mmCIF file with all atom_site columns, C-alpha atoms in Angstrom:
data_model
loop_
_atom_site.group_PDB
_atom_site.id
_atom_site.type_symbol
_atom_site.label_atom_id
_atom_site.label_alt_id
_atom_site.label_comp_id
_atom_site.label_asym_id
_atom_site.label_entity_id
_atom_site.label_seq_id
_atom_site.pdbx_PDB_ins_code
_atom_site.Cartn_x
_atom_site.Cartn_y
_atom_site.Cartn_z
_atom_site.occupancy
_atom_site.B_iso_or_equiv
_atom_site.pdbx_formal_charge
_atom_site.auth_seq_id
_atom_site.auth_comp_id
_atom_site.auth_asym_id
_atom_site.auth_atom_id
_atom_site.pdbx_PDB_model_num
ATOM 1   C CA . GLU N 1 1   ? 13.208 -15.110 -14.013 1.00 72.00 ? 1   GLU N CA 1
ATOM 2   C CA . PRO N 1 2   ? 16.284 -17.535 -14.227 1.00 72.00 ? 2   PRO N CA 1
ATOM 3   C CA . GLU N 1 3   ? 19.097 -16.823 -12.560 1.00 91.00 ? 3   GLU N CA 1
ATOM 4   C CA . VAL N 1 4   ? 22.965 -16.988 -12.584 1.00 95.00 ? 4   VAL N CA 1
ATOM 5   C CA . THR N 1 5   ? 23.304 -19.455 -8.658  1.00 95.00 ? 5   THR N CA 1
ATOM 6   C CA . GLN N 1 6   ? 26.706 -19.498 -6.702  1.00 96.00 ? 6   GLN N CA 1
ATOM 7   C CA . THR N 1 7   ? 27.426 -21.689 -4.187  1.00 95.00 ? 7   THR N CA 1
ATOM 8   C CA . PRO N 1 8   ? 28.753 -22.072 -1.528  1.00 95.00 ? 8   PRO N CA 1
ATOM 9   C CA . SER N 1 9   ? 27.710 -18.473 -0.508  1.00 95.00 ? 9   SER N CA 1
ATOM 10  C CA . HIS N 1 10  ? 30.342 -18.584 1.822   1.00 96.00 ? 10  HIS N CA 1
ATOM 11  C CA . GLN N 1 11  ? 34.448 -20.543 1.811   1.00 97.00 ? 11  GLN N CA 1
ATOM 12  C CA . VAL N 1 12  ? 36.363 -20.009 4.320   1.00 97.00 ? 12  VAL N CA 1
ATOM 13  C CA . THR N 1 13  ? 39.631 -21.800 3.639   1.00 97.00 ? 13  THR N CA 1
ATOM 14  C CA . GLN N 1 14  ? 43.089 -21.624 5.024   1.00 97.00 ? 14  GLN N CA 1
ATOM 15  C CA . MET N 1 15  ? 46.050 -19.687 2.906   1.00 97.00 ? 15  MET N CA 1
ATOM 16  C CA . GLY N 1 16  ? 47.560 -22.314 0.209   1.00 97.00 ? 16  GLY N CA 1
ATOM 17  C CA . GLN N 1 17  ? 44.758 -25.135 -0.092  1.00 97.00 ? 17  GLN N CA 1
ATOM 18  C CA . GLU N 1 18  ? 42.655 -25.488 -3.372  1.00 97.00 ? 18  GLU N CA 1
ATOM 19  C CA . VAL N 1 19  ? 39.180 -23.497 -3.169  1.00 97.00 ? 19  VAL N CA 1
ATOM 20  C CA . ILE N 1 20  ? 36.545 -24.776 -6.452  1.00 97.00 ? 20  ILE N CA 1
ATOM 21  C CA . LEU N 1 21  ? 33.921 -22.092 -6.859  1.00 97.00 ? 21  LEU N CA 1
ATOM 22  C CA . ARG N 1 22  ? 30.830 -23.701 -8.381  1.00 97.00 ? 22  ARG N CA 1
ATOM 23  C CA . CYS N 1 23  ? 28.355 -21.063 -10.577 1.00 97.00 ? 23  CYS N CA 1
ATOM 24  C CA . VAL N 1 24  ? 25.239 -22.482 -12.953 1.00 97.00 ? 24  VAL N CA 1
ATOM 25  C CA . PRO N 1 25  ? 24.135 -19.424 -14.872 1.00 95.00 ? 25  PRO N CA 1
ATOM 26  C CA . ILE N 1 26  ? 21.724 -19.343 -17.319 1.00 93.00 ? 26  ILE N CA 1
ATOM 27  C CA . SER N 1 27  ? 20.524 -22.354 -19.346 1.00 90.00 ? 27  SER N CA 1
ATOM 28  C CA . ASN N 1 28  ? 20.317 -20.302 -22.470 1.00 88.00 ? 28  ASN N CA 1
ATOM 29  C CA . HIS N 1 29  ? 23.678 -18.791 -22.549 1.00 91.00 ? 29  HIS N CA 1
ATOM 30  C CA . LEU N 1 30  ? 26.698 -19.281 -23.596 1.00 90.00 ? 30  LEU N CA 1
ATOM 31  C CA . TYR N 1 31  ? 28.755 -16.574 -22.832 1.00 91.00 ? 31  TYR N CA 1
ATOM 32  C CA . PHE N 1 32  ? 30.236 -17.069 -18.996 1.00 94.00 ? 32  PHE N CA 1
ATOM 33  C CA . TYR N 1 33  ? 32.082 -14.704 -16.843 1.00 95.00 ? 33  TYR N CA 1
ATOM 34  C CA . TRP N 1 34  ? 34.320 -14.832 -13.446 1.00 97.00 ? 34  TRP N CA 1
ATOM 35  C CA . TYR N 1 35  ? 34.358 -11.097 -12.074 1.00 97.00 ? 35  TYR N CA 1
ATOM 36  C CA . ARG N 1 36  ? 35.900 -10.325 -7.752  1.00 97.00 ? 36  ARG N CA 1
ATOM 37  C CA . GLN N 1 37  ? 35.295 -7.789  -5.333  1.00 95.00 ? 37  GLN N CA 1
ATOM 38  C CA . ILE N 1 38  ? 37.856 -7.655  -2.622  1.00 95.00 ? 38  ILE N CA 1
ATOM 39  C CA . LEU N 1 39  ? 35.919 -5.537  0.018   1.00 92.00 ? 39  LEU N CA 1
ATOM 40  C CA . GLY N 1 40  ? 35.786 -1.539  -0.576  1.00 89.00 ? 40  GLY N CA 1
ATOM 41  C CA . GLN N 1 41  ? 37.334 -2.130  -4.183  1.00 93.00 ? 41  GLN N CA 1
ATOM 42  C CA . LYS N 1 42  ? 36.058 -2.134  -7.200  1.00 94.00 ? 42  LYS N CA 1
ATOM 43  C CA . VAL N 1 43  ? 34.262 -5.117  -9.389  1.00 95.00 ? 43  VAL N CA 1
ATOM 44  C CA . GLU N 1 44  ? 36.939 -6.303  -10.935 1.00 95.00 ? 44  GLU N CA 1
ATOM 45  C CA . PHE N 1 45  ? 37.018 -8.092  -14.091 1.00 94.00 ? 45  PHE N CA 1
ATOM 46  C CA . LEU N 1 46  ? 38.877 -12.170 -14.060 1.00 96.00 ? 46  LEU N CA 1
ATOM 47  C CA . VAL N 1 47  ? 38.036 -14.392 -16.611 1.00 96.00 ? 47  VAL N CA 1
ATOM 48  C CA . SER N 1 48  ? 35.241 -14.937 -20.064 1.00 93.00 ? 48  SER N CA 1
ATOM 49  C CA . PHE N 1 49  ? 35.114 -17.745 -21.419 1.00 93.00 ? 49  PHE N CA 1
ATOM 50  C CA . TYR N 1 50  ? 33.544 -19.084 -24.511 1.00 91.00 ? 50  TYR N CA 1
ATOM 51  C CA . ASN N 1 51  ? 33.035 -22.307 -26.620 1.00 89.00 ? 51  ASN N CA 1
ATOM 52  C CA . ASN N 1 52  ? 35.130 -24.405 -23.976 1.00 90.00 ? 52  ASN N CA 1
ATOM 53  C CA . GLU N 1 53  ? 37.614 -21.700 -23.748 1.00 93.00 ? 53  GLU N CA 1
ATOM 54  C CA . ILE N 1 54  ? 38.894 -18.674 -21.915 1.00 94.00 ? 54  ILE N CA 1
ATOM 55  C CA . SER N 1 55  ? 38.539 -15.123 -24.483 1.00 90.00 ? 55  SER N CA 1
ATOM 56  C CA . GLU N 1 56  ? 39.724 -12.493 -22.384 1.00 90.00 ? 56  GLU N CA 1
ATOM 57  C CA . LYS N 1 57  ? 41.671 -12.632 -18.527 1.00 92.00 ? 57  LYS N CA 1
ATOM 58  C CA . SER N 1 58  ? 42.587 -10.126 -16.628 1.00 92.00 ? 58  SER N CA 1
ATOM 59  C CA . GLU N 1 59  ? 46.054 -9.964  -15.282 1.00 92.00 ? 59  GLU N CA 1
ATOM 60  C CA . ILE N 1 60  ? 45.023 -11.042 -11.424 1.00 93.00 ? 60  ILE N CA 1
ATOM 61  C CA . PHE N 1 61  ? 44.014 -14.269 -13.788 1.00 95.00 ? 61  PHE N CA 1
ATOM 62  C CA . ASP N 1 62  ? 47.245 -16.428 -13.635 1.00 93.00 ? 62  ASP N CA 1
ATOM 63  C CA . ASP N 1 63  ? 48.328 -19.591 -13.108 1.00 94.00 ? 63  ASP N CA 1
ATOM 64  C CA . GLN N 1 64  ? 46.789 -20.321 -9.520  1.00 96.00 ? 64  GLN N CA 1
ATOM 65  C CA . PHE N 1 65  ? 43.975 -19.824 -11.203 1.00 97.00 ? 65  PHE N CA 1
ATOM 66  C CA . SER N 1 66  ? 41.707 -22.076 -14.086 1.00 97.00 ? 66  SER N CA 1
ATOM 67  C CA . VAL N 1 67  ? 37.964 -21.743 -14.807 1.00 97.00 ? 67  VAL N CA 1
ATOM 68  C CA . GLU N 1 68  ? 36.167 -24.996 -16.384 1.00 95.00 ? 68  GLU N CA 1
ATOM 69  C CA . ARG N 1 69  ? 32.635 -26.300 -18.058 1.00 92.00 ? 69  ARG N CA 1
ATOM 70  C CA . PRO N 1 70  ? 33.129 -29.134 -17.012 1.00 85.00 ? 70  PRO N CA 1
ATOM 71  C CA . ASP N 1 71  ? 29.425 -30.529 -17.961 1.00 86.00 ? 71  ASP N CA 1
ATOM 72  C CA . GLY N 1 72  ? 26.368 -28.559 -19.571 1.00 78.00 ? 72  GLY N CA 1
ATOM 73  C CA . SER N 1 73  ? 25.227 -26.518 -16.995 1.00 86.00 ? 73  SER N CA 1
ATOM 74  C CA . ASN N 1 74  ? 28.409 -26.102 -13.823 1.00 93.00 ? 74  ASN N CA 1
ATOM 75  C CA . PHE N 1 75  ? 30.977 -23.450 -14.711 1.00 96.00 ? 75  PHE N CA 1
ATOM 76  C CA . THR N 1 76  ? 33.816 -24.108 -11.869 1.00 97.00 ? 76  THR N CA 1
ATOM 77  C CA . LEU N 1 77  ? 36.532 -21.567 -10.653 1.00 98.00 ? 77  LEU N CA 1
ATOM 78  C CA . LYS N 1 78  ? 39.851 -23.240 -9.129  1.00 97.00 ? 78  LYS N CA 1
ATOM 79  C CA . ILE N 1 79  ? 42.000 -21.401 -7.017  1.00 97.00 ? 79  ILE N CA 1
ATOM 80  C CA . ARG N 1 80  ? 44.901 -23.831 -6.469  1.00 96.00 ? 80  ARG N CA 1
ATOM 81  C CA . SER N 1 81  ? 47.191 -22.748 -3.615  1.00 95.00 ? 81  SER N CA 1
ATOM 82  C CA . THR N 1 82  ? 45.147 -19.950 -1.697  1.00 97.00 ? 82  THR N CA 1
ATOM 83  C CA . LYS N 1 83  ? 47.108 -16.721 -0.659  1.00 96.00 ? 83  LYS N CA 1
ATOM 84  C CA . LEU N 1 84  ? 45.598 -13.445 1.462   1.00 97.00 ? 84  LEU N CA 1
ATOM 85  C CA . GLU N 1 85  ? 45.532 -11.804 -1.319  1.00 96.00 ? 85  GLU N CA 1
ATOM 86  C CA . ASP N 1 86  ? 42.799 -14.085 -2.960  1.00 97.00 ? 86  ASP N CA 1
ATOM 87  C CA . SER N 1 87  ? 39.877 -13.528 -0.064  1.00 98.00 ? 87  SER N CA 1
ATOM 88  C CA . ALA N 1 88  ? 37.184 -11.751 -1.659  1.00 97.00 ? 88  ALA N CA 1
ATOM 89  C CA . MET N 1 89  ? 33.339 -11.833 -2.969  1.00 96.00 ? 89  MET N CA 1
ATOM 90  C CA . TYR N 1 90  ? 33.511 -14.228 -6.476  1.00 97.00 ? 90  TYR N CA 1
ATOM 91  C CA . PHE N 1 91  ? 30.995 -12.805 -8.790  1.00 97.00 ? 91  PHE N CA 1
ATOM 92  C CA . CYS N 1 92  ? 29.351 -15.275 -11.787 1.00 97.00 ? 92  CYS N CA 1
ATOM 93  C CA . ALA N 1 93  ? 28.179 -13.883 -14.321 1.00 95.00 ? 93  ALA N CA 1
ATOM 94  C CA . SER N 1 94  ? 27.064 -14.737 -17.712 1.00 93.00 ? 94  SER N CA 1
ATOM 95  C CA . SER N 1 95  ? 25.099 -13.029 -21.020 1.00 90.00 ? 95  SER N CA 1
ATOM 96  C CA . GLU N 1 96  ? 23.465 -14.674 -24.213 1.00 86.00 ? 96  GLU N CA 1
ATOM 97  C CA . ARG N 1 97  ? 25.875 -13.591 -26.191 1.00 77.00 ? 97  ARG N CA 1
ATOM 98  C CA . SER N 1 98  ? 28.663 -12.040 -26.293 1.00 71.00 ? 98  SER N CA 1
ATOM 99  C CA . SER N 1 99  ? 28.483 -8.249  -24.238 1.00 68.00 ? 99  SER N CA 1
ATOM 100 C CA . LEU N 1 100 ? 30.422 -6.110  -26.027 1.00 67.00 ? 100 LEU N CA 1
ATOM 101 C CA . LEU N 1 101 ? 29.625 -7.484  -29.929 1.00 66.00 ? 101 LEU N CA 1
ATOM 102 C CA . PHE N 1 102 ? 25.746 -7.902  -29.799 1.00 69.00 ? 102 PHE N CA 1
ATOM 103 C CA . ASN N 1 103 ? 24.706 -5.657  -26.141 1.00 73.00 ? 103 ASN N CA 1
ATOM 104 C CA . SER N 1 104 ? 23.817 -8.726  -24.241 1.00 82.00 ? 104 SER N CA 1
ATOM 105 C CA . PRO N 1 105 ? 23.844 -7.678  -20.764 1.00 86.00 ? 105 PRO N CA 1
ATOM 106 C CA . LEU N 1 106 ? 25.940 -9.544  -18.322 1.00 88.00 ? 106 LEU N CA 1
ATOM 107 C CA . HIS N 1 107 ? 23.743 -11.061 -15.391 1.00 92.00 ? 107 HIS N CA 1
ATOM 108 C CA . PHE N 1 108 ? 25.650 -11.878 -12.291 1.00 93.00 ? 108 PHE N CA 1
ATOM 109 C CA . GLY N 1 109 ? 25.062 -13.942 -9.551  1.00 94.00 ? 109 GLY N CA 1
ATOM 110 C CA . ASN N 1 110 ? 24.732 -13.518 -6.125  1.00 93.00 ? 110 ASN N CA 1
ATOM 111 C CA . GLY N 1 111 ? 28.409 -14.409 -4.782  1.00 95.00 ? 111 GLY N CA 1
ATOM 112 C CA . THR N 1 112 ? 30.633 -16.373 -3.183  1.00 97.00 ? 112 THR N CA 1
ATOM 113 C CA . ARG N 1 113 ? 32.619 -14.481 -0.548  1.00 96.00 ? 113 ARG N CA 1
ATOM 114 C CA . LEU N 1 114 ? 35.983 -15.953 0.263   1.00 98.00 ? 114 LEU N CA 1
ATOM 115 C CA . THR N 1 115 ? 38.065 -15.957 3.057   1.00 98.00 ? 115 THR N CA 1
ATOM 116 C CA . VAL N 1 116 ? 41.265 -16.913 3.478   1.00 98.00 ? 116 VAL N CA 1
ATOM 117 C CA . THR N 1 117 ? 43.282 -17.722 6.486   1.00 97.00 ? 117 THR N CA 1
ATOM 118 C CA . LYS U 2 1   ? 43.675 1.438   -19.248 1.00 82.00 ? 1   LYS U CA 1
ATOM 119 C CA . GLN U 2 2   ? 40.109 1.868   -19.212 1.00 90.00 ? 2   GLN U CA 1
ATOM 120 C CA . GLU U 2 3   ? 39.905 4.100   -15.688 1.00 94.00 ? 3   GLU U CA 1
ATOM 121 C CA . VAL U 2 4   ? 36.196 4.829   -14.458 1.00 96.00 ? 4   VAL U CA 1
ATOM 122 C CA . THR U 2 5   ? 35.225 7.262   -11.964 1.00 97.00 ? 5   THR U CA 1
ATOM 123 C CA . GLN U 2 6   ? 31.503 7.792   -10.016 1.00 97.00 ? 6   GLN U CA 1
ATOM 124 C CA . ILE U 2 7   ? 30.531 11.015  -7.801  1.00 93.00 ? 7   ILE U CA 1
ATOM 125 C CA . PRO U 2 8   ? 29.249 10.646  -5.935  1.00 93.00 ? 8   PRO U CA 1
ATOM 126 C CA . ALA U 2 9   ? 30.602 8.184   -3.657  1.00 95.00 ? 9   ALA U CA 1
ATOM 127 C CA . ALA U 2 10  ? 27.277 8.659   -1.511  1.00 96.00 ? 10  ALA U CA 1
ATOM 128 C CA . LEU U 2 11  ? 24.397 10.458  -1.541  1.00 95.00 ? 11  LEU U CA 1
ATOM 129 C CA . SER U 2 12  ? 21.373 10.726  0.495   1.00 97.00 ? 12  SER U CA 1
ATOM 130 C CA . VAL U 2 13  ? 18.263 12.528  -0.420  1.00 96.00 ? 13  VAL U CA 1
ATOM 131 C CA . PRO U 2 14  ? 14.024 12.197  0.754   1.00 97.00 ? 14  PRO U CA 1
ATOM 132 C CA . GLU U 2 15  ? 11.348 10.374  -0.906  1.00 97.00 ? 15  GLU U CA 1
ATOM 133 C CA . GLY U 2 16  ? 10.531 12.047  -4.210  1.00 97.00 ? 16  GLY U CA 1
ATOM 134 C CA . GLU U 2 17  ? 13.025 13.602  -5.172  1.00 96.00 ? 17  GLU U CA 1
ATOM 135 C CA . ASN U 2 18  ? 14.977 13.322  -8.835  1.00 97.00 ? 18  ASN U CA 1
ATOM 136 C CA . LEU U 2 19  ? 18.408 12.526  -8.321  1.00 95.00 ? 19  LEU U CA 1
ATOM 137 C CA . VAL U 2 20  ? 21.231 11.655  -10.577 1.00 96.00 ? 20  VAL U CA 1
ATOM 138 C CA . LEU U 2 21  ? 24.099 9.232   -10.822 1.00 97.00 ? 21  LEU U CA 1
ATOM 139 C CA . ASN U 2 22  ? 27.780 10.030  -12.853 1.00 97.00 ? 22  ASN U CA 1
ATOM 140 C CA . CYS U 2 23  ? 29.921 8.039   -14.491 1.00 98.00 ? 23  CYS U CA 1
ATOM 141 C CA . SER U 2 24  ? 33.460 9.198   -16.392 1.00 98.00 ? 24  SER U CA 1
ATOM 142 C CA . PHE U 2 25  ? 35.378 7.209   -18.345 1.00 96.00 ? 25  PHE U CA 1
ATOM 143 C CA . THR U 2 26  ? 38.497 7.476   -19.623 1.00 95.00 ? 26  THR U CA 1
ATOM 144 C CA . ASP U 2 27  ? 38.804 5.720   -23.622 1.00 91.00 ? 27  ASP U CA 1
ATOM 145 C CA . SER U 2 28  ? 36.203 7.181   -25.157 1.00 90.00 ? 28  SER U CA 1
ATOM 146 C CA . ALA U 2 29  ? 36.825 3.807   -27.658 1.00 89.00 ? 29  ALA U CA 1
ATOM 147 C CA . ILE U 2 30  ? 33.450 1.335   -25.768 1.00 90.00 ? 30  ILE U CA 1
ATOM 148 C CA . TYR U 2 31  ? 31.527 -1.009  -26.470 1.00 89.00 ? 31  TYR U CA 1
ATOM 149 C CA . ASN U 2 32  ? 28.494 0.214   -24.610 1.00 91.00 ? 32  ASN U CA 1
ATOM 150 C CA . LEU U 2 33  ? 27.993 1.242   -20.783 1.00 93.00 ? 33  LEU U CA 1
ATOM 151 C CA . GLN U 2 34  ? 26.325 -1.023  -18.519 1.00 94.00 ? 34  GLN U CA 1
ATOM 152 C CA . TRP U 2 35  ? 24.192 0.299   -14.901 1.00 97.00 ? 35  TRP U CA 1
ATOM 153 C CA . PHE U 2 36  ? 23.655 -1.974  -11.846 1.00 96.00 ? 36  PHE U CA 1
ATOM 154 C CA . ARG U 2 37  ? 22.408 -2.345  -8.538  1.00 96.00 ? 37  ARG U CA 1
ATOM 155 C CA . GLN U 2 38  ? 23.835 -3.990  -5.995  1.00 94.00 ? 38  GLN U CA 1
ATOM 156 C CA . ASP U 2 39  ? 22.182 -5.175  -2.749  1.00 92.00 ? 39  ASP U CA 1
ATOM 157 C CA . PRO U 2 40  ? 24.471 -5.698  0.330   1.00 86.00 ? 40  PRO U CA 1
ATOM 158 C CA . GLY U 2 41  ? 25.344 -8.833  0.042   1.00 79.00 ? 41  GLY U CA 1
ATOM 159 C CA . LYS U 2 42  ? 23.990 -9.128  -3.130  1.00 82.00 ? 42  LYS U CA 1
ATOM 160 C CA . GLY U 2 43  ? 24.940 -9.660  -6.627  1.00 86.00 ? 43  GLY U CA 1
ATOM 161 C CA . LEU U 2 44  ? 24.535 -6.721  -9.806  1.00 92.00 ? 44  LEU U CA 1
ATOM 162 C CA . THR U 2 45  ? 21.196 -6.161  -10.768 1.00 92.00 ? 45  THR U CA 1
ATOM 163 C CA . SER U 2 46  ? 21.888 -5.508  -14.240 1.00 91.00 ? 46  SER U CA 1
ATOM 164 C CA . LEU U 2 47  ? 19.796 -2.275  -15.214 1.00 95.00 ? 47  LEU U CA 1
ATOM 165 C CA . LEU U 2 48  ? 19.753 -0.271  -18.290 1.00 94.00 ? 48  LEU U CA 1
ATOM 166 C CA . LEU U 2 49  ? 22.511 -0.955  -21.066 1.00 91.00 ? 49  LEU U CA 1
ATOM 167 C CA . ILE U 2 50  ? 23.130 1.950   -23.557 1.00 92.00 ? 50  ILE U CA 1
ATOM 168 C CA . GLN U 2 51  ? 24.921 0.737   -26.590 1.00 90.00 ? 51  GLN U CA 1
ATOM 169 C CA . SER U 2 52  ? 27.487 3.045   -28.158 1.00 89.00 ? 52  SER U CA 1
ATOM 170 C CA . SER U 2 53  ? 25.880 4.681   -30.849 1.00 90.00 ? 53  SER U CA 1
ATOM 171 C CA . GLN U 2 54  ? 23.108 4.803   -28.616 1.00 91.00 ? 54  GLN U CA 1
ATOM 172 C CA . ARG U 2 55  ? 22.146 8.476   -26.745 1.00 94.00 ? 55  ARG U CA 1
ATOM 173 C CA . GLU U 2 56  ? 20.148 7.399   -23.732 1.00 95.00 ? 56  GLU U CA 1
ATOM 174 C CA . GLN U 2 57  ? 17.831 4.243   -22.338 1.00 94.00 ? 57  GLN U CA 1
ATOM 175 C CA . THR U 2 58  ? 15.488 4.442   -20.951 1.00 95.00 ? 58  THR U CA 1
ATOM 176 C CA . SER U 2 59  ? 13.418 1.565   -18.280 1.00 94.00 ? 59  SER U CA 1
ATOM 177 C CA . GLY U 2 60  ? 10.502 3.120   -15.936 1.00 96.00 ? 60  GLY U CA 1
ATOM 178 C CA . ARG U 2 61  ? 11.649 5.820   -13.607 1.00 97.00 ? 61  ARG U CA 1
ATOM 179 C CA . LEU U 2 62  ? 15.818 5.050   -14.696 1.00 97.00 ? 62  LEU U CA 1
ATOM 180 C CA . ASN U 2 63  ? 16.730 6.931   -17.439 1.00 97.00 ? 63  ASN U CA 1
ATOM 181 C CA . ALA U 2 64  ? 20.525 6.326   -18.693 1.00 97.00 ? 64  ALA U CA 1
ATOM 182 C CA . SER U 2 65  ? 22.963 8.659   -21.353 1.00 97.00 ? 65  SER U CA 1
ATOM 183 C CA . LEU U 2 66  ? 25.912 8.718   -22.608 1.00 97.00 ? 66  LEU U CA 1
ATOM 184 C CA . ASP U 2 67  ? 27.879 10.841  -24.321 1.00 96.00 ? 67  ASP U CA 1
ATOM 185 C CA . LYS U 2 68  ? 30.994 8.701   -25.309 1.00 93.00 ? 68  LYS U CA 1
ATOM 186 C CA . SER U 2 69  ? 33.530 11.672  -26.993 1.00 92.00 ? 69  SER U CA 1
ATOM 187 C CA . SER U 2 70  ? 32.965 13.834  -23.608 1.00 95.00 ? 70  SER U CA 1
ATOM 188 C CA . GLY U 2 71  ? 33.435 10.134  -21.368 1.00 95.00 ? 71  GLY U CA 1
ATOM 189 C CA . ARG U 2 72  ? 30.309 10.479  -19.491 1.00 97.00 ? 72  ARG U CA 1
ATOM 190 C CA . SER U 2 73  ? 27.172 8.175   -18.477 1.00 97.00 ? 73  SER U CA 1
ATOM 191 C CA . THR U 2 74  ? 24.185 9.884   -16.114 1.00 97.00 ? 74  THR U CA 1
ATOM 192 C CA . LEU U 2 75  ? 22.115 7.390   -14.758 1.00 97.00 ? 75  LEU U CA 1
ATOM 193 C CA . TYR U 2 76  ? 18.755 9.594   -13.343 1.00 97.00 ? 76  TYR U CA 1
ATOM 194 C CA . ILE U 2 77  ? 16.163 8.434   -11.545 1.00 97.00 ? 77  ILE U CA 1
ATOM 195 C CA . ALA U 2 78  ? 12.961 9.401   -11.238 1.00 97.00 ? 78  ALA U CA 1
ATOM 196 C CA . ALA U 2 79  ? 10.715 9.970   -7.907  1.00 97.00 ? 79  ALA U CA 1
ATOM 197 C CA . SER U 2 80  ? 12.834 8.741   -5.630  1.00 97.00 ? 80  SER U CA 1
ATOM 198 C CA . GLN U 2 81  ? 11.349 5.626   -3.569  1.00 97.00 ? 81  GLN U CA 1
ATOM 199 C CA . PRO U 2 82  ? 13.589 3.875   -0.065  1.00 97.00 ? 82  PRO U CA 1
ATOM 200 C CA . GLY U 2 83  ? 13.267 1.044   -2.045  1.00 96.00 ? 83  GLY U CA 1
ATOM 201 C CA . ASP U 2 84  ? 15.967 2.124   -4.439  1.00 97.00 ? 84  ASP U CA 1
ATOM 202 C CA . SER U 2 85  ? 18.449 2.776   -1.562  1.00 97.00 ? 85  SER U CA 1
ATOM 203 C CA . ALA U 2 86  ? 21.485 0.236   -2.482  1.00 97.00 ? 86  ALA U CA 1
ATOM 204 C CA . THR U 2 87  ? 24.414 0.682   -4.735  1.00 97.00 ? 87  THR U CA 1
ATOM 205 C CA . TYR U 2 88  ? 24.683 1.519   -7.642  1.00 98.00 ? 88  TYR U CA 1
ATOM 206 C CA . LEU U 2 89  ? 27.724 1.182   -10.168 1.00 97.00 ? 89  LEU U CA 1
ATOM 207 C CA . CYS U 2 90  ? 28.964 2.003   -13.602 1.00 97.00 ? 90  CYS U CA 1
ATOM 208 C CA . ALA U 2 91  ? 30.492 -0.487  -15.583 1.00 95.00 ? 91  ALA U CA 1
ATOM 209 C CA . VAL U 2 92  ? 31.659 0.661   -19.287 1.00 94.00 ? 92  VAL U CA 1
ATOM 210 C CA . GLY U 2 93  ? 32.585 -2.489  -21.875 1.00 89.00 ? 93  GLY U CA 1
ATOM 211 C CA . SER U 2 94  ? 35.512 -1.372  -23.462 1.00 78.00 ? 94  SER U CA 1
ATOM 212 C CA . LYS U 2 95  ? 37.362 -4.513  -24.866 1.00 70.00 ? 95  LYS U CA 1
ATOM 213 C CA . ILE U 2 96  ? 35.493 -7.473  -26.130 1.00 67.00 ? 96  ILE U CA 1
ATOM 214 C CA . ASN U 2 97  ? 34.060 -9.106  -23.146 1.00 69.00 ? 97  ASN U CA 1
ATOM 215 C CA . LYS U 2 98  ? 35.196 -6.683  -20.668 1.00 83.00 ? 98  LYS U CA 1
ATOM 216 C CA . PHE U 2 99  ? 33.790 -4.898  -18.754 1.00 90.00 ? 99  PHE U CA 1
ATOM 217 C CA . TYR U 2 100 ? 35.794 -1.679  -16.173 1.00 93.00 ? 100 TYR U CA 1
ATOM 218 C CA . PHE U 2 101 ? 33.393 -0.759  -13.054 1.00 96.00 ? 101 PHE U CA 1
ATOM 219 C CA . GLY U 2 102 ? 32.842 2.318   -11.042 1.00 97.00 ? 102 GLY U CA 1
ATOM 220 C CA . SER U 2 103 ? 33.589 2.827   -7.399  1.00 96.00 ? 103 SER U CA 1
ATOM 221 C CA . GLY U 2 104 ? 29.262 3.073   -7.368  1.00 96.00 ? 104 GLY U CA 1
ATOM 222 C CA . THR U 2 105 ? 27.449 5.610   -5.795  1.00 97.00 ? 105 THR U CA 1
ATOM 223 C CA . LYS U 2 106 ? 25.879 4.161   -2.519  1.00 97.00 ? 106 LYS U CA 1
ATOM 224 C CA . LEU U 2 107 ? 22.218 6.344   -2.444  1.00 97.00 ? 107 LEU U CA 1
ATOM 225 C CA . ASN U 2 108 ? 20.105 6.183   0.797   1.00 97.00 ? 108 ASN U CA 1
ATOM 226 C CA . VAL U 2 109 ? 16.678 7.035   0.080   1.00 97.00 ? 109 VAL U CA 1
ATOM 227 C CA . LYS U 2 110 ? 15.129 8.394   3.121   1.00 97.00 ? 110 LYS U CA 1
ATOM 228 C CA . PRO U 2 111 ? 10.961 8.370   3.719   1.00 95.00 ? 111 PRO U CA 1
#
């Protein structure tokens, strides 16, 4: 069964450094998402992306964050200057069509654990 | 803002028991609701998606129901097995391309 793949599985970085988290969504999917889960807290929405632009973003997704689909297969999340509170598990997800308008299920990757020291 | 609550937070049952996990949400204007399973150190696996116009959805030993007007969903697991041990998450789709998640129910099925 096709999967969403994320790399790396674990990233350690120092405060203030830039990190790029990478994702390869399922190949025929058109909608892409980033969610994160701080240890012991709920999974929370960051951003959704369709047709090469952001379709929805949360209040967490400030100017320090950006997303990009640099080619036909990768979807990346960049954090420009990491803070201690950015430490979390970051999940990439994709759906074939709009998950809400067309009831297309979300498919998640295994996540990247980001540790900011 | 949509708030999603899951009860209980943890549940331990003997193998073979039927069980019910609960999810409640504050805003009934939803598009759909999705149940996920999360294993330690892994991503989220989609179990069932219920559209807002549906009352229930079934997959194997799993049955999810939705009562939109009262803001509730339940996930029923029949004849539980040790392999069902995981955290179960409820996610409510109430804005375009955005899901709100509950804190999850951590299920332990004892052999």
